[in-house]
């Protein structure tokens, strides 16, 4: 049944429109617009789409910005004290005399370390900090998805960002107040990980509600650069302070996180309906049959309302339907999907397991790369941190490239397997040749970032959004956060195990062998879906040849 679209009368409207359920910041802007620019007109849908995309981008940039400082500060919590300049109070004045410090001159090899990380098993202690954060994050993520489906996502994100900023700040306060208890650092990291889980289900669900499936891979690929941008910002901020006062490496990102959380509370519009941005369509074919020409509303995410579902309960599924594509059938009543119901969606288990291994690789780099560069080369703490940002810059390019390839081919699993296949040998090449020169280190690290982060970004964004709106859900729009949480939660378990194993394994070569094995396993998890995508593509080609 062919539908004819009527131009919407509500797209070009004055910003003076009132939205009683909108955030207070939006209402203030609408009020000021009515008073100062009463004739000013904008495309409301485009305006709010851009604001949602920008605000969620800022939000998750901040989430990753507050995760990164620990990887930079590790290099000063325990270091080679023989290469560290003595503090001024221990230095003998040039004209003779005695040092100004009443304490004896330090003679042991750990005088510059920060207790309790001055012990011989410092690698295990530093790994315990990563594990406290990541295991807490992984466990809490499974609950975050269920909570996100049932509460206001604006409050969910704003409170999560505020508390995440607080615990980032508290880690830095350990140096200010001379706290050396290991339990304090572990507790702060665990609580920070728990509140960090508010980020991903929230932002992906909000963006999924506002944007349809057209060019979703490209949109999500560009938007997902917030992960790498956050890592870069967190690294640069931490590196700026790390050799002078590492407490500020945590205090500054924590403060910025809290401020941005308040911006989410003021301006983030979580659903199109709040500001009356659903598109009105009319079914003229039904009207010609003599039926009541009921209007219906099509949401920005492509799902349809109850009225349209009543007029068109069936949509065609054929051999060209994408494996993880979505065909929305909105039932009259939508209940939030359960955990086991989400697991039954085709593709969820395979992509979750693949993300488990690919995120293990990515997060091992995230938490240990500056430390590895410093210990495998002659670079200092600041330069090592700066060089490590190249991995995240490569991740931006990899996310966009993976999204474009997925859109062009409609084969997301095959896109992921191709990039993972390239990443495995590159990891070994970087281990063997990365310390030859600075320029070669940067080049190899960029390529590794492209191939490692591309599949990880595609699975957590575009693939999760597609699976959350799969045809088997019959149009239920209350599954996106749950599916996203399951996929990202499973990946987060791998993210927790990777840095923990890196701290436990002896020798960097063994660490890289572990990363290669994980990369191959991530590829293996997607082989079945990838083979089906190839079969479907060949079938479509034969079908098109017969038609011609």
XYZ file of C-alpha atoms in Angstrom:
548
model
C 0.000 0.000 0.000
C 1.634 3.229 -1.165
C 1.609 6.220 1.157
C 1.778 9.835 0.109
C 3.590 12.175 2.461
C 2.057 15.519 3.259
C 4.509 18.345 3.974
C 4.563 18.856 7.697
C 3.194 22.188 8.879
C 5.152 22.008 12.086
C 8.700 21.814 10.785
C 9.222 25.539 10.167
C 8.036 27.218 13.356
C 9.084 30.009 15.602
C 11.349 29.062 18.459
C 8.758 30.742 20.657
C 6.758 27.504 20.754
C 6.114 26.378 24.308
C 7.039 22.882 25.477
C 5.754 22.276 29.029
C 7.629 18.972 29.401
C 10.895 20.264 27.916
C 14.031 20.850 30.032
C 14.191 24.228 31.723
C 17.010 25.432 29.464
C 14.934 24.785 26.343
C 11.966 26.604 27.862
C 14.165 29.596 28.730
C 15.538 29.743 25.163
C 11.985 29.550 23.785
C 10.877 32.356 26.096
C 13.813 34.591 25.174
C 13.251 33.861 21.489
C 9.618 34.946 21.828
C 10.632 38.189 23.522
C 13.714 39.126 21.523
C 13.133 37.525 18.092
C 9.383 36.949 17.713
C 9.614 36.448 13.929
C 12.642 34.165 13.963
C 11.813 30.780 12.370
C 13.884 27.598 12.283
C 13.510 23.976 11.254
C 12.648 22.620 14.692
C 13.407 18.986 13.876
C 16.860 19.846 12.527
C 17.492 22.220 15.420
C 16.718 19.644 18.084
C 18.498 16.846 16.236
C 21.678 18.910 16.145
C 21.339 19.812 19.817
C 20.822 16.167 20.807
C 23.769 15.022 18.711
C 26.004 17.752 20.122
C 24.997 17.307 23.767
C 25.308 13.516 23.748
C 28.683 13.907 22.018
C 29.877 16.220 24.799
C 28.447 13.902 27.445
C 30.278 10.768 26.371
C 33.443 12.717 25.610
C 33.426 13.650 29.304
C 32.836 10.035 30.369
C 35.967 8.907 28.547
C 37.921 11.992 29.561
C 37.566 11.000 33.237
C 38.603 7.388 32.557
C 41.928 8.246 30.983
C 43.971 10.040 33.707
C 44.750 6.820 35.619
C 46.659 5.425 32.640
C 48.837 8.559 32.544
C 49.363 8.875 36.313
C 50.518 5.250 36.584
C 53.865 6.339 35.206
C 54.523 8.562 38.266
C 52.901 6.398 40.929
C 55.798 3.992 40.326
C 58.879 4.901 38.283
C 62.632 4.513 38.066
C 63.800 6.892 40.794
C 67.403 6.884 39.564
C 66.279 9.034 36.622
C 64.265 11.475 38.767
C 65.721 14.806 39.873
C 65.895 15.256 43.636
C 63.472 17.786 45.142
C 65.032 21.219 45.780
C 65.035 20.752 49.577
C 67.460 17.809 49.230
C 69.902 19.603 46.905
C 73.051 21.169 48.379
C 73.143 24.924 47.671
C 75.665 26.043 45.032
C 77.563 28.226 47.520
C 77.961 25.385 49.998
C 76.090 24.578 53.178
C 73.463 21.941 53.872
C 70.158 20.952 52.204
C 67.120 22.709 53.670
C 65.171 19.468 54.304
C 65.393 18.077 57.857
C 64.823 14.596 56.463
C 67.792 12.417 55.481
C 68.776 12.213 51.835
C 66.740 9.419 50.175
C 68.890 6.465 49.257
C 66.414 3.694 48.413
C 65.186 3.124 44.865
C 61.535 3.866 45.648
C 61.810 7.298 47.304
C 59.975 8.971 44.388
C 57.077 6.456 44.277
C 53.682 7.068 45.833
C 52.771 4.492 48.484
C 51.251 1.924 48.389
C 52.491 1.615 44.783
C 56.143 1.530 45.868
C 56.026 -2.213 46.474
C 57.719 -4.863 44.273
C 54.291 -6.072 43.104
C 53.324 -2.580 41.912
C 52.059 -3.954 38.573
C 49.484 -6.083 40.362
C 48.424 -3.151 42.537
C 48.007 -0.865 39.539
C 46.133 -3.656 37.760
C 43.843 -3.933 40.787
C 42.814 -0.293 40.301
C 41.868 -0.995 36.689
C 40.016 -4.160 37.685
C 38.061 -2.386 40.442
C 36.816 0.155 37.918
C 36.172 -2.216 35.032
C 34.546 -5.108 36.889
C 32.284 -2.658 38.696
C 31.480 -1.103 35.324
C 30.795 -4.463 33.688
C 28.476 -5.722 36.444
C 26.590 -2.452 36.836
C 26.136 -2.124 33.064
C 23.674 -5.028 32.968
C 21.470 -3.207 35.483
C 21.955 0.212 33.884
C 20.108 -0.838 30.735
C 17.011 -1.934 32.660
C 17.008 1.255 34.717
C 17.494 3.435 31.642
C 14.369 1.965 29.988
C 12.239 2.966 32.983
C 13.437 6.434 34.024
C 14.009 9.843 32.478
C 17.271 9.604 30.562
C 17.979 13.283 31.128
C 18.076 12.790 34.899
C 19.842 9.465 34.416
C 22.696 11.085 32.472
C 22.907 14.264 34.537
C 23.192 12.424 37.874
C 25.569 9.837 36.434
C 27.887 12.538 35.108
C 27.784 14.468 38.389
C 28.767 11.457 40.504
C 31.360 10.295 37.968
C 32.977 13.720 38.234
C 32.913 13.546 42.039
C 34.763 10.219 42.191
C 37.323 11.340 39.620
C 37.920 14.368 41.848
C 38.232 12.181 44.967
C 41.015 10.114 43.390
C 43.088 13.256 42.974
C 42.322 14.325 46.555
C 44.359 11.334 47.769
C 47.546 13.252 47.005
C 46.257 16.504 48.475
C 45.384 14.871 51.816
C 48.272 12.367 51.723
C 46.072 9.259 51.609
C 48.003 6.022 51.044
C 45.410 3.349 51.862
C 44.920 0.904 48.991
C 41.272 0.345 49.941
C 40.567 4.057 49.343
C 41.826 3.943 45.756
C 39.966 0.691 45.028
C 36.712 1.999 46.543
C 36.879 5.242 44.557
C 37.593 3.353 41.339
C 34.766 0.852 41.936
C 32.192 3.575 42.626
C 33.413 5.577 39.635
C 32.938 2.506 37.428
C 29.406 2.002 38.701
C 28.299 5.552 37.843
C 30.117 5.493 34.505
C 27.571 2.904 33.327
C 24.939 5.627 33.069
C 26.652 6.962 29.963
C 26.457 4.462 27.154
C 22.854 3.141 27.422
C 21.659 6.702 27.873
C 23.352 8.395 24.927
C 22.829 5.532 22.456
C 19.126 5.289 23.309
C 18.567 9.033 22.945
C 20.392 9.218 19.596
C 18.548 6.093 18.410
C 15.205 7.763 19.191
C 16.037 10.854 17.153
C 17.769 9.388 14.105
C 16.417 6.880 11.611
C 18.296 4.059 9.932
C 19.424 5.987 6.838
C 23.233 6.285 6.914
C 23.155 5.173 10.535
C 26.613 3.610 10.287
C 28.183 6.861 9.063
C 26.304 9.024 11.593
C 27.222 6.751 14.469
C 30.780 6.395 13.164
C 31.332 10.153 13.219
C 29.424 10.572 16.478
C 31.379 7.742 18.105
C 34.571 9.768 17.752
C 33.615 11.158 21.162
C 35.274 8.062 22.642
C 38.643 8.864 21.111
C 38.290 12.622 21.579
C 37.556 12.019 25.270
C 40.619 9.784 25.550
C 42.780 12.408 23.855
C 41.492 15.231 26.064
C 41.874 13.150 29.215
C 45.411 12.222 28.229
C 46.466 15.767 27.367
C 44.974 17.241 30.543
C 46.559 14.551 32.716
C 49.905 14.830 30.911
C 49.942 18.586 31.457
C 49.893 18.152 35.238
C 51.381 14.679 35.759
C 55.000 15.682 36.412
C 54.117 18.717 38.572
C 51.041 17.721 40.582
C 49.262 14.562 39.497
C 46.255 15.324 41.691
C 45.228 17.996 39.169
C 45.189 15.295 36.470
C 41.990 14.075 38.160
C 40.594 17.283 39.643
C 40.319 19.182 36.342
C 38.523 16.410 34.346
C 36.220 15.759 37.323
C 35.204 19.420 37.481
C 34.575 19.605 33.715
C 32.476 16.424 33.950
C 30.252 17.916 36.641
C 29.695 21.145 34.693
C 28.746 19.233 31.534
C 26.365 17.045 33.544
C 24.537 20.209 34.603
C 24.292 21.232 30.932
C 22.598 17.894 30.172
C 20.047 18.605 32.879
C 19.321 22.048 31.423
C 19.144 21.336 27.695
C 18.994 17.639 26.703
C 15.694 16.621 25.042
C 15.463 12.852 25.412
C 12.447 12.154 23.133
C 11.078 13.842 19.987
C 7.557 13.870 21.459
C 8.606 16.213 24.259
C 9.059 19.065 21.764
C 6.430 17.903 19.266
C 8.924 16.783 16.605
C 7.238 13.640 15.319
C 6.438 13.736 11.618
C 2.796 13.696 10.576
C 1.820 11.415 7.733
C -1.536 10.583 6.150
C -2.710 7.407 4.480
C -4.530 8.483 1.325
C -4.974 4.920 0.050
C -6.940 4.065 3.149
C -8.993 7.220 2.729
C -9.870 6.263 -0.877
C -11.259 2.969 0.388
C -13.703 4.928 2.531
C -11.911 4.207 5.763
C -11.463 6.929 8.283
C -8.435 8.877 7.181
C -6.676 8.675 10.485
C -3.410 10.440 10.746
C -0.448 8.811 12.371
C 2.872 9.873 13.614
C 6.181 8.487 12.564
C 8.932 8.967 15.103
C 12.430 10.118 14.261
C 13.811 6.654 14.979
C 11.669 5.132 12.238
C 9.132 3.338 14.457
C 5.453 3.934 13.940
C 2.581 4.752 16.208
C -0.382 2.591 17.113
C -2.642 4.189 14.492
C -0.297 3.449 11.619
C 0.287 -0.076 12.860
C -3.457 -0.685 12.813
C -3.615 0.343 9.158
C -0.506 -1.554 8.098
C 0.173 -4.476 10.440
C 2.392 -6.371 8.009
C 5.537 -5.278 6.271
C 7.382 -7.298 3.670
C 10.333 -9.451 4.691
C 12.250 -11.037 1.817
C 15.627 -12.527 1.050
C 17.142 -9.057 0.823
C 16.259 -8.099 4.379
C 19.533 -7.390 6.275
C 20.485 -9.924 8.924
C 20.478 -7.329 11.662
C 18.113 -4.963 9.924
C 14.956 -3.769 11.584
C 11.376 -3.716 10.380
C 9.218 -1.890 12.863
C 5.797 -3.202 13.806
C 4.530 -1.227 16.733
C 2.125 -3.192 18.908
C -0.655 -1.389 20.732
C 1.134 -1.686 24.087
C 4.881 -1.725 24.577
C 6.473 -3.222 27.660
C 10.181 -2.977 28.364
C 11.892 -6.137 27.148
C 13.515 -8.502 29.644
C 17.084 -9.742 29.789
C 16.420 -13.180 28.280
C 14.084 -11.705 25.696
C 16.920 -9.476 24.510
C 19.297 -12.439 24.352
C 16.914 -14.206 21.960
C 17.289 -11.442 19.371
C 19.330 -12.921 16.492
C 22.893 -11.655 16.544
C 22.973 -10.304 20.104
C 25.031 -13.179 21.542
C 27.523 -13.276 18.653
C 28.171 -9.545 18.648
C 28.334 -9.474 22.468
C 31.042 -12.155 22.516
C 32.936 -10.462 19.706
C 32.844 -7.192 21.632
C 34.103 -9.063 24.710
C 37.383 -9.840 22.958
C 37.716 -6.685 20.866
C 37.082 -4.456 23.876
C 39.656 -6.485 25.824
C 42.249 -5.401 23.271
C 41.104 -1.777 23.118
C 40.966 -1.251 26.879
C 44.314 -2.901 27.474
C 45.729 -0.188 25.228
C 43.581 2.431 26.953
C 44.924 1.673 30.442
C 48.484 0.517 29.718
C 49.686 2.188 26.510
C 51.426 5.264 28.051
C 53.072 2.987 30.623
C 54.209 0.565 27.892
C 55.613 3.322 25.671
C 57.609 4.793 28.557
C 59.098 1.418 29.534
C 59.818 0.194 25.999
C 61.419 3.444 24.786
C 63.487 6.277 26.204
C 60.516 8.681 26.308
C 59.485 10.453 29.497
C 56.071 10.325 31.140
C 54.666 13.384 29.336
C 55.931 12.458 25.863
C 54.726 8.863 26.289
C 51.257 10.138 27.160
C 51.249 12.502 24.183
C 52.341 9.750 21.764
C 49.656 7.402 23.090
C 46.958 9.788 21.818
C 47.838 8.687 18.271
C 46.071 5.391 19.013
C 42.856 7.299 19.769
C 43.229 9.498 16.693
C 43.476 6.320 14.642
C 40.343 5.145 16.452
C 38.412 8.158 15.140
C 39.380 7.325 11.563
C 38.641 3.637 12.148
C 35.149 4.317 13.531
C 34.199 6.523 10.580
C 35.689 4.078 8.050
C 33.875 1.121 9.622
C 30.582 3.031 9.579
C 30.964 4.025 5.917
C 31.886 0.476 4.865
C 28.958 -0.950 6.805
C 26.521 1.499 5.201
C 27.860 0.875 1.708
C 27.860 -2.916 1.958
C 25.052 -3.518 4.497
C 27.436 -6.135 5.929
C 28.502 -4.966 9.412
C 29.790 -8.360 10.572
C 31.957 -8.743 7.471
C 33.293 -5.217 7.957
C 34.304 -6.106 11.515
C 35.952 -9.412 10.565
C 37.988 -7.736 7.817
C 39.376 -5.094 10.152
C 40.047 -7.623 12.916
C 41.950 -9.821 10.454
C 44.229 -6.897 9.616
C 44.683 -5.934 13.276
C 46.135 -9.276 14.447
C 49.460 -9.170 12.540
C 49.739 -5.402 13.074
C 49.823 -5.916 16.848
C 52.903 -8.122 16.514
C 54.524 -5.699 14.082
C 54.022 -2.839 16.544
C 55.546 -4.883 19.355
C 58.643 -5.739 17.289
C 59.219 -2.444 15.460
C 57.413 0.233 17.481
C 60.511 1.149 19.513
C 62.811 1.634 16.509
C 62.052 5.336 16.119
C 59.467 7.900 17.171
C 58.089 8.342 13.643
C 57.661 4.587 13.094
C 56.035 4.260 16.521
C 53.493 6.940 15.613
C 52.763 5.448 12.177
C 52.233 1.901 13.458
C 50.227 3.089 16.447
C 47.881 5.049 14.174
C 47.221 2.016 11.935
C 46.702 -0.236 14.958
C 44.214 2.314 16.329
C 42.262 2.263 13.058
C 41.932 -1.530 12.902
C 41.421 -2.191 16.632
C 38.889 0.555 17.383
C 36.913 0.355 14.120
C 35.083 -2.921 14.884
C 34.692 -1.987 18.555
C 33.061 1.328 17.621
C 30.768 -0.213 14.986
C 29.454 -2.921 17.328
C 28.778 -0.565 20.228
C 26.939 2.005 18.114
C 25.307 1.151 14.789
C 25.038 -2.607 15.353
C 23.626 -2.169 18.874
C 21.047 0.325 17.608
C 19.986 -2.019 14.790
C 19.688 -5.017 17.077
C 17.719 -2.922 19.553
C 15.126 -2.311 16.817
C 15.180 -5.787 15.262
C 12.146 -7.099 13.397
C 11.649 -9.841 16.010
C 10.735 -7.122 18.518
C 7.620 -6.207 16.530
C 8.438 -2.519 16.750
C 8.935 -2.420 20.512
C 10.951 0.749 21.045
C 11.689 -0.111 24.684
C 14.467 -2.575 23.929
C 17.244 -0.326 22.703
C 18.814 0.499 26.076
C 18.551 -3.122 27.248
C 20.197 -4.546 24.132
C 22.873 -1.838 24.236
C 23.572 -2.599 27.902
C 23.870 -6.357 27.271
C 26.284 -5.907 24.370
C 28.366 -3.227 26.072
C 28.187 -5.013 29.443
C 29.575 -8.209 27.939
C 32.273 -6.186 26.238
C 33.046 -4.468 29.528
C 33.801 -7.805 31.183
C 36.468 -8.304 28.529
C 37.612 -4.735 29.118
C 38.055 -5.577 32.799
C 39.931 -8.825 32.186
C 42.380 -7.374 29.633
C 44.113 -4.774 31.837
C 44.071 -7.239 34.762
C 45.892 -9.889 32.717
C 48.305 -7.261 31.405
C 49.314 -6.486 34.987
C 49.687 -10.158 35.890
C 51.601 -11.401 32.840
C 55.383 -11.233 32.940
C 56.928 -9.550 29.913
C 55.359 -7.289 27.315
C 55.694 -9.955 24.609
C 53.254 -12.192 26.510
C 50.839 -9.265 26.787
C 50.866 -8.767 23.023
C 50.390 -12.512 22.417
C 47.291 -12.285 24.606
C 46.021 -9.339 22.548
C 46.538 -11.205 19.264
C 44.692 -14.282 20.548
C 41.816 -12.091 21.736
C 41.654 -10.356 18.358
C 41.420 -13.703 16.542
C 38.676 -14.894 18.906
C 36.709 -11.684 18.290
C 36.919 -12.434 14.575
C 35.838 -16.052 15.075
C 32.662 -15.001 16.938
C 31.394 -13.219 13.813
C 32.242 -15.807 11.161
C 28.762 -17.355 11.120
C 26.985 -14.023 10.675
C 29.596 -12.866 8.167
C 29.115 -15.995 6.052
C 25.340 -15.425 6.032
C 25.874 -11.826 4.953
C 28.039 -12.993 2.049
C 25.472 -15.620 1.045
C 22.685 -13.044 1.134
C 24.734 -10.629 -0.946
C 25.391 -13.302 -3.583
C 21.719 -14.216 -3.558
C 20.739 -10.599 -4.102
C 23.111 -10.321 -7.044
C 21.625 -13.383 -8.712
C 18.144 -12.045 -8.028
C 18.984 -8.703 -9.629
C 20.549 -10.431 -12.660
C 17.354 -12.457 -13.232
C 15.249 -9.289 -13.082
C 17.465 -7.533 -15.624
